[in-house]
XYZ file of C-alpha atoms in Angstrom:
563
model
C 118.480 57.509 79.657
C 118.895 61.240 79.152
C 117.492 62.674 75.921
C 119.200 66.013 76.530
C 119.244 69.221 78.549
C 117.838 72.575 77.493
C 119.596 75.642 78.924
C 116.927 77.838 80.491
C 117.390 81.584 80.766
C 115.057 83.517 83.056
C 114.149 86.773 81.321
C 111.754 89.117 83.063
C 110.359 86.315 85.186
C 109.878 84.008 82.207
C 111.593 80.676 81.583
C 112.995 80.790 78.049
C 115.215 78.734 75.788
C 116.573 78.899 72.247
C 115.315 76.561 69.516
C 115.814 76.609 65.763
C 112.964 77.553 63.453
C 113.876 76.679 59.871
C 117.539 77.086 60.735
C 117.272 80.365 62.690
C 117.844 80.644 66.438
C 114.565 81.732 68.032
C 113.710 82.306 71.685
C 110.641 80.536 73.076
C 108.982 80.436 76.482
C 108.879 77.076 78.242
C 105.193 76.613 79.035
C 104.369 73.400 80.882
C 100.843 74.743 81.373
C 100.236 75.025 77.636
C 98.300 72.121 76.133
C 100.060 72.572 72.776
C 102.912 74.518 71.188
C 101.719 78.015 70.330
C 102.787 81.407 69.037
C 101.137 84.730 68.294
C 100.149 85.813 64.809
C 102.875 88.463 64.925
C 105.476 85.794 65.784
C 104.343 83.574 62.917
C 104.411 86.387 60.370
C 107.839 87.563 61.552
C 109.152 84.010 61.088
C 107.721 83.843 57.570
C 105.364 80.975 58.404
C 102.246 80.252 56.388
C 98.961 80.306 58.278
C 95.931 78.132 57.662
C 92.481 78.302 59.226
C 91.584 76.209 62.234
C 88.544 73.935 62.017
C 85.274 75.805 62.456
C 84.626 76.596 66.107
C 88.114 75.624 67.305
C 89.259 78.015 70.037
C 91.756 78.088 72.870
C 90.873 79.174 76.383
C 92.681 80.129 79.550
C 93.103 83.107 81.852
C 91.191 85.987 80.256
C 88.724 83.820 78.344
C 88.841 82.301 74.872
C 90.433 83.286 71.569
C 90.125 82.137 67.985
C 93.204 80.563 66.422
C 94.898 79.528 63.215
C 97.494 76.832 62.596
C 100.972 76.730 61.122
C 103.707 74.158 60.575
C 107.417 74.621 61.084
C 109.271 72.760 58.366
C 112.461 72.270 60.423
C 112.244 72.556 64.205
C 115.533 72.098 66.066
C 115.723 71.214 69.750
C 118.131 69.150 71.890
C 120.437 68.702 68.911
C 117.688 67.041 66.867
C 115.658 68.422 63.972
C 111.985 67.519 63.714
C 109.987 68.167 60.569
C 106.554 69.686 60.032
C 105.960 70.495 63.689
C 102.503 71.978 64.282
C 101.825 75.167 66.238
C 98.622 76.868 67.278
C 98.648 80.545 66.257
C 96.619 82.985 68.330
C 95.907 84.265 71.809
C 97.538 87.127 73.646
C 101.063 87.950 72.478
C 103.661 87.456 75.214
C 106.544 88.315 72.896
C 107.842 84.789 72.374
C 106.294 81.558 71.159
C 105.421 78.842 73.673
C 106.750 75.281 73.919
C 103.834 73.329 75.344
C 103.318 70.096 77.229
C 102.740 68.131 74.017
C 106.491 68.519 73.451
C 107.904 68.913 76.961
C 106.036 66.085 78.671
C 106.654 63.366 76.110
C 109.031 61.794 78.633
C 110.082 62.314 82.248
C 111.065 65.909 82.847
C 113.511 67.432 85.317
C 112.991 71.149 85.927
C 115.765 73.030 87.712
C 115.139 76.659 86.824
C 117.279 77.938 89.689
C 120.282 76.442 87.893
C 119.022 77.126 84.369
C 118.292 73.558 83.246
C 115.432 71.484 81.875
C 116.250 67.847 81.108
C 114.211 65.151 79.378
C 114.694 61.533 80.467
C 113.498 58.125 79.450
C 113.130 56.090 82.632
C 114.189 52.454 82.199
C 113.525 49.923 84.998
C 112.806 52.743 87.469
C 109.211 52.034 88.404
C 110.024 51.373 92.073
C 112.797 53.922 92.499
C 112.557 57.426 93.917
C 113.764 59.669 91.083
C 114.956 62.630 93.171
C 118.460 61.459 92.310
C 120.150 64.717 93.376
C 119.166 64.441 97.037
C 121.131 63.070 99.945
C 119.599 60.746 102.504
C 116.205 60.550 100.813
C 115.273 64.072 101.852
C 112.680 64.962 99.218
C 108.972 65.666 98.759
C 106.630 63.708 96.531
C 103.154 64.294 95.084
C 100.897 62.174 92.883
C 100.060 63.352 89.367
C 96.290 63.514 88.912
C 94.866 61.781 85.865
C 92.569 63.752 83.542
C 89.850 62.628 81.172
C 91.698 63.553 77.973
C 94.531 61.063 77.318
C 96.105 63.546 74.890
C 96.536 66.149 77.642
C 100.109 65.689 78.882
C 100.089 68.573 81.357
C 100.880 67.954 85.028
C 97.946 68.304 87.430
C 98.292 68.008 91.210
C 95.825 68.079 94.086
C 96.840 70.721 96.615
C 95.304 71.820 99.898
C 94.752 75.464 100.864
C 93.436 76.253 104.347
C 92.398 72.611 104.659
C 90.382 72.515 101.399
C 91.431 70.601 98.282
C 91.821 72.303 94.900
C 93.154 71.154 91.531
C 96.433 72.791 90.428
C 98.267 72.840 87.103
C 102.071 73.043 87.058
C 102.523 76.013 84.729
C 105.968 77.421 83.946
C 104.279 79.875 81.582
C 102.517 81.648 84.457
C 104.529 84.536 85.918
C 103.149 83.812 89.387
C 101.094 81.244 91.223
C 97.421 82.203 90.995
C 94.142 80.895 92.382
C 90.828 81.339 90.592
C 88.212 83.498 92.260
C 85.725 80.631 92.294
C 88.154 78.345 94.105
C 89.126 81.109 96.533
C 85.507 81.707 97.483
C 84.846 77.965 97.703
C 87.579 77.527 100.308
C 86.374 80.505 102.332
C 88.622 83.376 101.195
C 86.690 86.658 101.383
C 87.953 89.118 98.765
C 86.280 91.987 100.644
C 88.043 91.187 103.913
C 90.461 93.634 105.559
C 94.017 93.108 104.353
C 93.027 91.905 100.885
C 94.803 94.082 98.327
C 93.520 94.771 94.829
C 96.299 94.357 92.273
C 97.017 95.193 88.675
C 95.079 93.445 85.944
C 96.578 90.195 84.733
C 96.623 88.700 81.246
C 96.661 85.178 79.912
C 95.915 83.503 76.620
C 92.405 84.992 76.440
C 91.302 88.317 75.018
C 90.585 90.090 78.314
C 92.722 91.358 81.167
C 91.330 90.251 84.537
C 91.239 91.788 88.007
C 93.507 90.435 90.736
C 93.757 90.459 94.507
C 96.520 89.459 96.910
C 95.249 87.392 99.831
C 96.715 85.770 102.897
C 96.529 82.020 103.302
C 97.007 80.081 106.505
C 98.418 76.933 104.925
C 99.283 75.448 101.548
C 100.187 71.795 101.009
C 101.233 69.875 97.921
C 102.193 66.252 98.415
C 104.424 66.085 101.469
C 105.335 69.800 101.512
C 103.475 72.357 103.632
C 103.892 76.134 103.670
C 102.433 78.164 106.518
C 101.188 81.763 106.542
C 101.929 83.050 103.073
C 100.248 85.146 100.388
C 99.184 84.470 96.829
C 97.264 86.076 94.009
C 93.612 85.473 93.163
C 92.368 86.232 89.649
C 88.846 87.143 88.598
C 87.680 84.249 86.467
C 88.818 80.726 85.742
C 91.657 78.967 83.976
C 89.668 78.147 80.859
C 89.135 74.401 81.138
C 86.493 74.220 83.856
C 88.507 71.871 86.064
C 91.659 73.789 87.014
C 91.476 75.907 90.164
C 95.064 77.053 90.413
C 98.249 77.599 88.430
C 101.513 76.735 90.191
C 103.609 79.270 88.339
C 107.245 79.951 87.602
C 107.706 81.336 91.136
C 106.887 77.898 92.575
C 109.163 76.211 90.039
C 112.084 78.541 90.775
C 111.758 77.732 94.459
C 111.969 73.986 93.776
C 114.086 71.421 91.981
C 111.521 69.073 90.397
C 111.395 65.761 88.610
C 108.105 65.093 86.820
C 108.077 61.305 86.620
C 105.353 60.762 84.038
C 106.462 57.136 83.937
C 105.411 56.772 87.606
C 102.673 59.418 87.718
C 104.573 61.184 90.505
C 106.425 64.458 91.033
C 109.560 64.511 93.185
C 110.791 67.864 94.443
C 113.079 69.628 96.880
C 113.090 73.200 98.115
C 115.711 75.644 96.793
C 115.070 78.437 99.313
C 113.573 81.909 98.983
C 109.978 82.883 98.341
C 107.707 80.185 96.969
C 105.014 82.648 95.904
C 105.739 85.952 94.147
C 103.130 87.821 96.158
C 104.319 86.657 99.563
C 105.820 89.374 101.758
C 109.079 90.094 99.976
C 112.143 89.105 101.991
C 115.562 90.591 101.387
C 118.300 88.434 99.947
C 119.317 87.272 103.420
C 115.843 86.725 104.878
C 114.598 83.331 105.939
C 112.413 81.477 103.422
C 108.679 81.242 103.957
C 108.532 77.447 103.639
C 109.717 74.435 105.530
C 110.526 71.669 103.116
C 113.013 69.080 101.994
C 116.049 71.061 100.870
C 117.906 70.664 97.594
C 120.933 68.625 98.552
C 122.552 68.562 95.148
C 125.225 71.069 96.129
C 125.531 72.097 92.484
C 127.956 74.997 92.142
C 128.424 77.106 89.031
C 131.841 76.779 87.441
C 131.560 78.493 84.058
C 130.390 81.904 82.901
C 127.129 80.472 81.476
C 126.488 78.687 84.801
C 126.862 81.922 86.750
C 124.783 83.866 84.217
C 121.909 81.376 84.294
C 121.891 81.284 88.084
C 122.085 85.074 88.219
C 119.028 85.376 85.988
C 117.194 82.919 88.233
C 118.072 84.995 91.316
C 116.824 88.108 89.540
C 113.503 86.457 88.673
C 113.045 85.606 92.355
C 113.658 89.197 93.444
C 117.112 88.413 94.858
C 118.895 91.348 93.258
C 122.105 91.296 95.304
C 122.674 87.598 94.653
C 121.933 88.221 90.965
C 124.501 91.023 90.793
C 127.123 88.821 92.475
C 126.607 85.906 90.078
C 126.588 88.127 87.020
C 129.768 89.814 88.283
C 131.376 86.382 88.141
C 129.985 85.675 84.667
C 131.480 88.921 83.368
C 134.808 88.226 85.084
C 135.012 84.836 83.351
C 133.741 86.061 79.957
C 134.168 89.839 79.647
C 133.309 89.874 75.943
C 129.702 88.654 76.258
C 127.196 91.445 75.630
C 124.305 89.464 77.123
C 126.000 89.288 80.533
C 126.331 93.075 80.753
C 122.666 93.447 79.799
C 121.599 90.981 82.485
C 123.901 92.716 84.973
C 122.259 96.034 84.096
C 118.832 94.575 84.819
C 120.059 93.250 88.155
C 121.545 96.637 89.042
C 118.260 98.340 88.201
C 116.446 95.929 90.506
C 119.044 96.833 93.153
C 118.334 100.565 92.601
C 121.669 101.382 90.958
C 120.574 103.134 87.722
C 123.872 104.901 86.990
C 125.833 101.643 87.164
C 123.147 99.973 85.053
C 123.522 102.647 82.378
C 127.279 102.008 82.203
C 126.618 98.281 81.745
C 124.146 98.992 78.954
C 126.738 101.148 77.203
C 129.172 98.231 77.351
C 126.573 95.695 76.229
C 125.537 97.761 73.217
C 129.171 98.425 72.281
C 129.574 94.641 72.011
C 126.214 93.991 70.339
C 124.579 97.008 68.716
C 121.567 94.924 67.626
C 120.253 93.978 71.058
C 116.859 95.640 70.842
C 115.984 95.058 74.494
C 119.227 96.699 75.619
C 118.588 99.681 73.349
C 115.071 100.115 74.724
C 116.229 99.807 78.310
C 118.955 102.398 77.719
C 116.400 104.703 76.095
C 114.266 104.482 79.232
C 117.242 105.300 81.449
C 118.348 108.156 79.216
C 114.855 109.605 79.394
C 115.008 109.358 83.183
C 118.314 111.262 83.026
C 116.669 113.855 80.706
C 118.971 112.849 77.842
C 116.285 113.066 75.184
C 118.760 113.157 72.301
C 120.416 109.928 73.406
C 117.064 108.284 74.082
C 115.793 109.247 70.638
C 118.903 107.758 69.024
C 118.354 104.459 70.857
C 114.677 104.323 69.920
C 115.460 104.987 66.264
C 118.134 102.274 66.279
C 115.737 99.797 67.907
C 112.974 100.661 65.443
C 115.217 99.623 62.561
C 115.621 96.159 64.109
C 112.118 95.065 65.122
C 109.504 93.244 63.085
C 106.148 94.861 62.318
C 103.482 94.141 64.904
C 105.890 92.836 67.555
C 105.628 93.579 71.263
C 108.894 95.485 70.955
C 107.406 97.658 68.202
C 104.543 98.572 70.518
C 107.052 99.525 73.226
C 108.896 101.703 70.709
C 105.629 103.457 69.862
C 105.196 104.361 73.518
C 108.717 105.760 73.671
C 108.183 107.867 70.557
C 105.149 109.420 72.240
C 107.153 110.191 75.369
C 109.761 111.798 73.115
C 107.039 114.073 71.682
C 107.093 112.300 68.317
C 103.558 110.860 68.177
C 103.480 110.778 64.369
C 106.305 108.212 64.379
C 104.342 106.035 66.799
C 101.257 105.752 64.613
C 102.469 103.319 61.903
C 103.901 101.051 64.614
C 100.565 101.032 66.422
C 98.665 100.465 63.173
C 100.747 97.350 62.478
C 100.347 96.019 66.014
C 96.582 96.514 66.125
C 96.132 94.891 62.712
C 97.589 91.547 63.868
C 96.304 91.537 67.467
C 92.551 91.636 67.067
C 91.956 89.268 70.012
C 94.824 90.291 72.261
C 94.292 91.179 75.924
C 96.329 94.348 75.332
C 94.239 95.523 72.372
C 92.336 98.062 74.462
C 95.570 99.581 75.733
C 96.958 99.773 72.192
C 93.790 101.442 70.888
C 94.058 103.965 73.693
C 97.711 104.666 72.878
C 96.799 105.313 69.247
C 93.919 107.554 70.325
C 96.321 109.517 72.540
C 98.974 109.787 69.806
C 96.414 111.053 67.298
C 95.069 113.514 69.853
C 98.525 114.865 70.640
C 99.308 115.225 66.953
C 95.895 116.785 66.251
C 95.306 114.415 63.344
C 92.712 111.818 62.326
C 90.557 112.974 65.227
C 87.396 111.125 64.199
C 89.411 107.906 63.991
C 90.989 108.755 67.352
C 87.537 109.142 68.871
C 86.580 105.693 67.566
C 89.755 104.208 69.053
C 89.035 105.646 72.490
C 85.423 104.537 72.456
C 86.391 101.021 71.361
C 88.972 100.811 74.136
C 86.463 101.958 76.766
C 83.763 99.614 75.468
C 86.244 96.757 75.591
C 87.966 97.354 78.939
C 85.672 99.720 80.837
C 86.177 103.301 82.016
C 89.911 103.131 82.586
C 91.132 106.587 83.725
C 93.926 106.575 81.143
C 91.406 105.909 78.386
C 89.126 108.667 79.690
C 92.086 111.068 79.724
C 92.749 110.325 76.039
C 89.059 110.734 75.259
C 89.081 114.113 77.005
C 91.988 115.284 74.844
C 90.351 114.218 71.585
C 87.042 115.838 72.534
C 88.974 118.997 73.408
C 90.652 118.977 69.980
C 87.255 118.502 68.317
C 85.788 121.444 70.212
C 83.356 119.239 72.135
C 84.073 121.008 75.405
C 81.226 119.605 77.503
C 82.162 116.050 76.491
C 85.828 116.815 77.182
C 85.043 118.148 80.663
C 82.958 115.065 81.431
C 85.730 112.667 80.342
C 88.423 114.526 82.273
C 86.309 114.712 85.417
C 85.639 110.970 85.218
C 89.365 110.312 84.803
C 90.290 112.553 87.743
C 87.664 110.934 89.952
C 89.743 107.751 89.683
C 93.245 109.286 89.480
C 93.107 112.799 90.947
C 96.832 113.571 90.741
C 97.426 113.266 86.978
C 98.732 116.602 85.684
C 97.700 115.987 82.060
C 94.084 115.316 83.013
C 93.946 118.353 85.284
C 95.543 120.591 82.638
C 93.229 119.350 79.890
C 90.228 119.918 82.158
C 91.378 123.484 82.746
C 91.694 124.136 79.001
C 88.256 122.655 78.306
C 86.670 124.801 81.019
C 88.337 127.989 79.764
C 87.201 127.327 76.200
C 83.665 126.636 77.390
C 83.549 129.987 79.179
C 84.376 128.793 82.722
C 87.490 130.958 82.891
C 88.092 131.168 86.641
C 87.479 127.460 87.223
C 89.712 126.621 84.268
C 92.560 128.789 85.517
C 92.314 127.110 88.918
C 92.689 123.699 87.239
C 95.702 124.918 85.237
C 97.343 126.110 88.450
C 96.623 122.770 90.110
C 98.187 120.965 87.134
C 101.331 123.109 87.342
C 101.579 122.282 91.042
C 101.494 118.576 90.167
C 104.030 118.925 87.337
C 105.917 122.194 86.804
C 106.796 121.134 83.239
C 103.242 120.344 82.112
C 102.584 123.745 80.563
C 105.739 123.700 78.438
C 105.068 120.198 77.158
C 101.424 120.937 76.387
C 102.467 124.086 74.536
C 104.605 121.992 72.172
C 101.329 120.516 70.927
C 99.538 123.865 70.753
C 97.588 123.101 73.911
C 97.504 126.510 75.572
C 94.758 128.607 77.121
C 94.761 130.756 73.990
C 95.482 127.917 71.559
C 93.273 125.823 69.311
């Protein structure tokens, strides 16, 4: 028996759906790796929900460590055409922008996940204990894996044993993870050397915990789950664990997009077929026409989109898998069938940007916003493109319009603050940053936000002692990040602490030697400390890196003769 199907829209590599919170449509992430429904404090406050303390010592943990939490209840929670009352949510952890629907809700029954076609369906299996539930396949061509039991009977998440390079590790099926990741401990246990040639250090990654963690991309010889095997691929390793002490790996949304899956909780099995394309985000990226990097039972459902929503959902799925040309083609069809839908033009713009067609993307954004002037994400994307086209007036108009729409402390508000700074309006960024920092005391991005506020205050030459505290807190929290050191150098320069400014700038440039702002600030600090020739040489080097640096710095009074 089918309970119902949730339409799933892939946005920025995240599986999302719309539910009703006290009667209002609200977008949530689908997070099969989450133990419980959750949302950030900013989400809860924006929704007008009342918070109550968690029991003493209650914390959540995951990638990035642990975080304290609160609780809230949603009076009326609408999903699958049904309204539930007094639904509990954990409040806390790093803010991803949307709330999270966890396994306590999603895995109450059997669950079919078909992200490539934009669907998640809940079933009640009757008299099916001996049947293979990969009902969409032809000729029994499917893979199967056993669900691993865990000690906590209240934990409804899906754990699988997988094999990497011949060694077994425990994996969690996690649609809330942007990419499949392996813990550093597990990687070292199975013989992966993170110092080996060919291992690439990546950007820091965030999870529910309060810290961003280091990452590496490594090559693997083989990966097996159930009856599927993938040879010679790549995946990401993160520094640290998954928070529960028993999980070695997260099979993320990349793995789910590459497969059509049926989680048969009633049988303790997972049935799945392969959709094509990359299984792991960090595998060598093929073009849209390249061969997949896995040999597996193929999805034989033959499902073809017929309506505009079908094409749009599939287009978003293609985009999340890096298949930009296929995404553009599907979204072309969605627009042809429903030319009055603003969301389709916005998605098409994102696909065009991924396909390196910014001018066409800008035209789509114009159309999308003409149909829906309150799409904050479209306004912010157009502001970015207008800035790239040096249309500062148009960008400023979009940022101001977006600012009127967002809730205090939201992830969008923080993005707007960054745009105001790039538009040379740091004073307008400060209240947005104040609000965000106030409600994100345990967020993995807190250090970055403190640094942004330090930089904005330094540019505006205001609240410099507070700016200095922000920079020092950010560095203490996240380490000597070159961007943080650059901000510290500016504030010390404003305060007349020239030796400290020179030290901070030199430390920043030791890590990122081609940043014009750092080089220019170093030159100013040297000149004001009496090292005129050395300072002038740094100013010349900065101008060589960015011919516009002197004019922009002058707008803030940062000149060789200035304060």
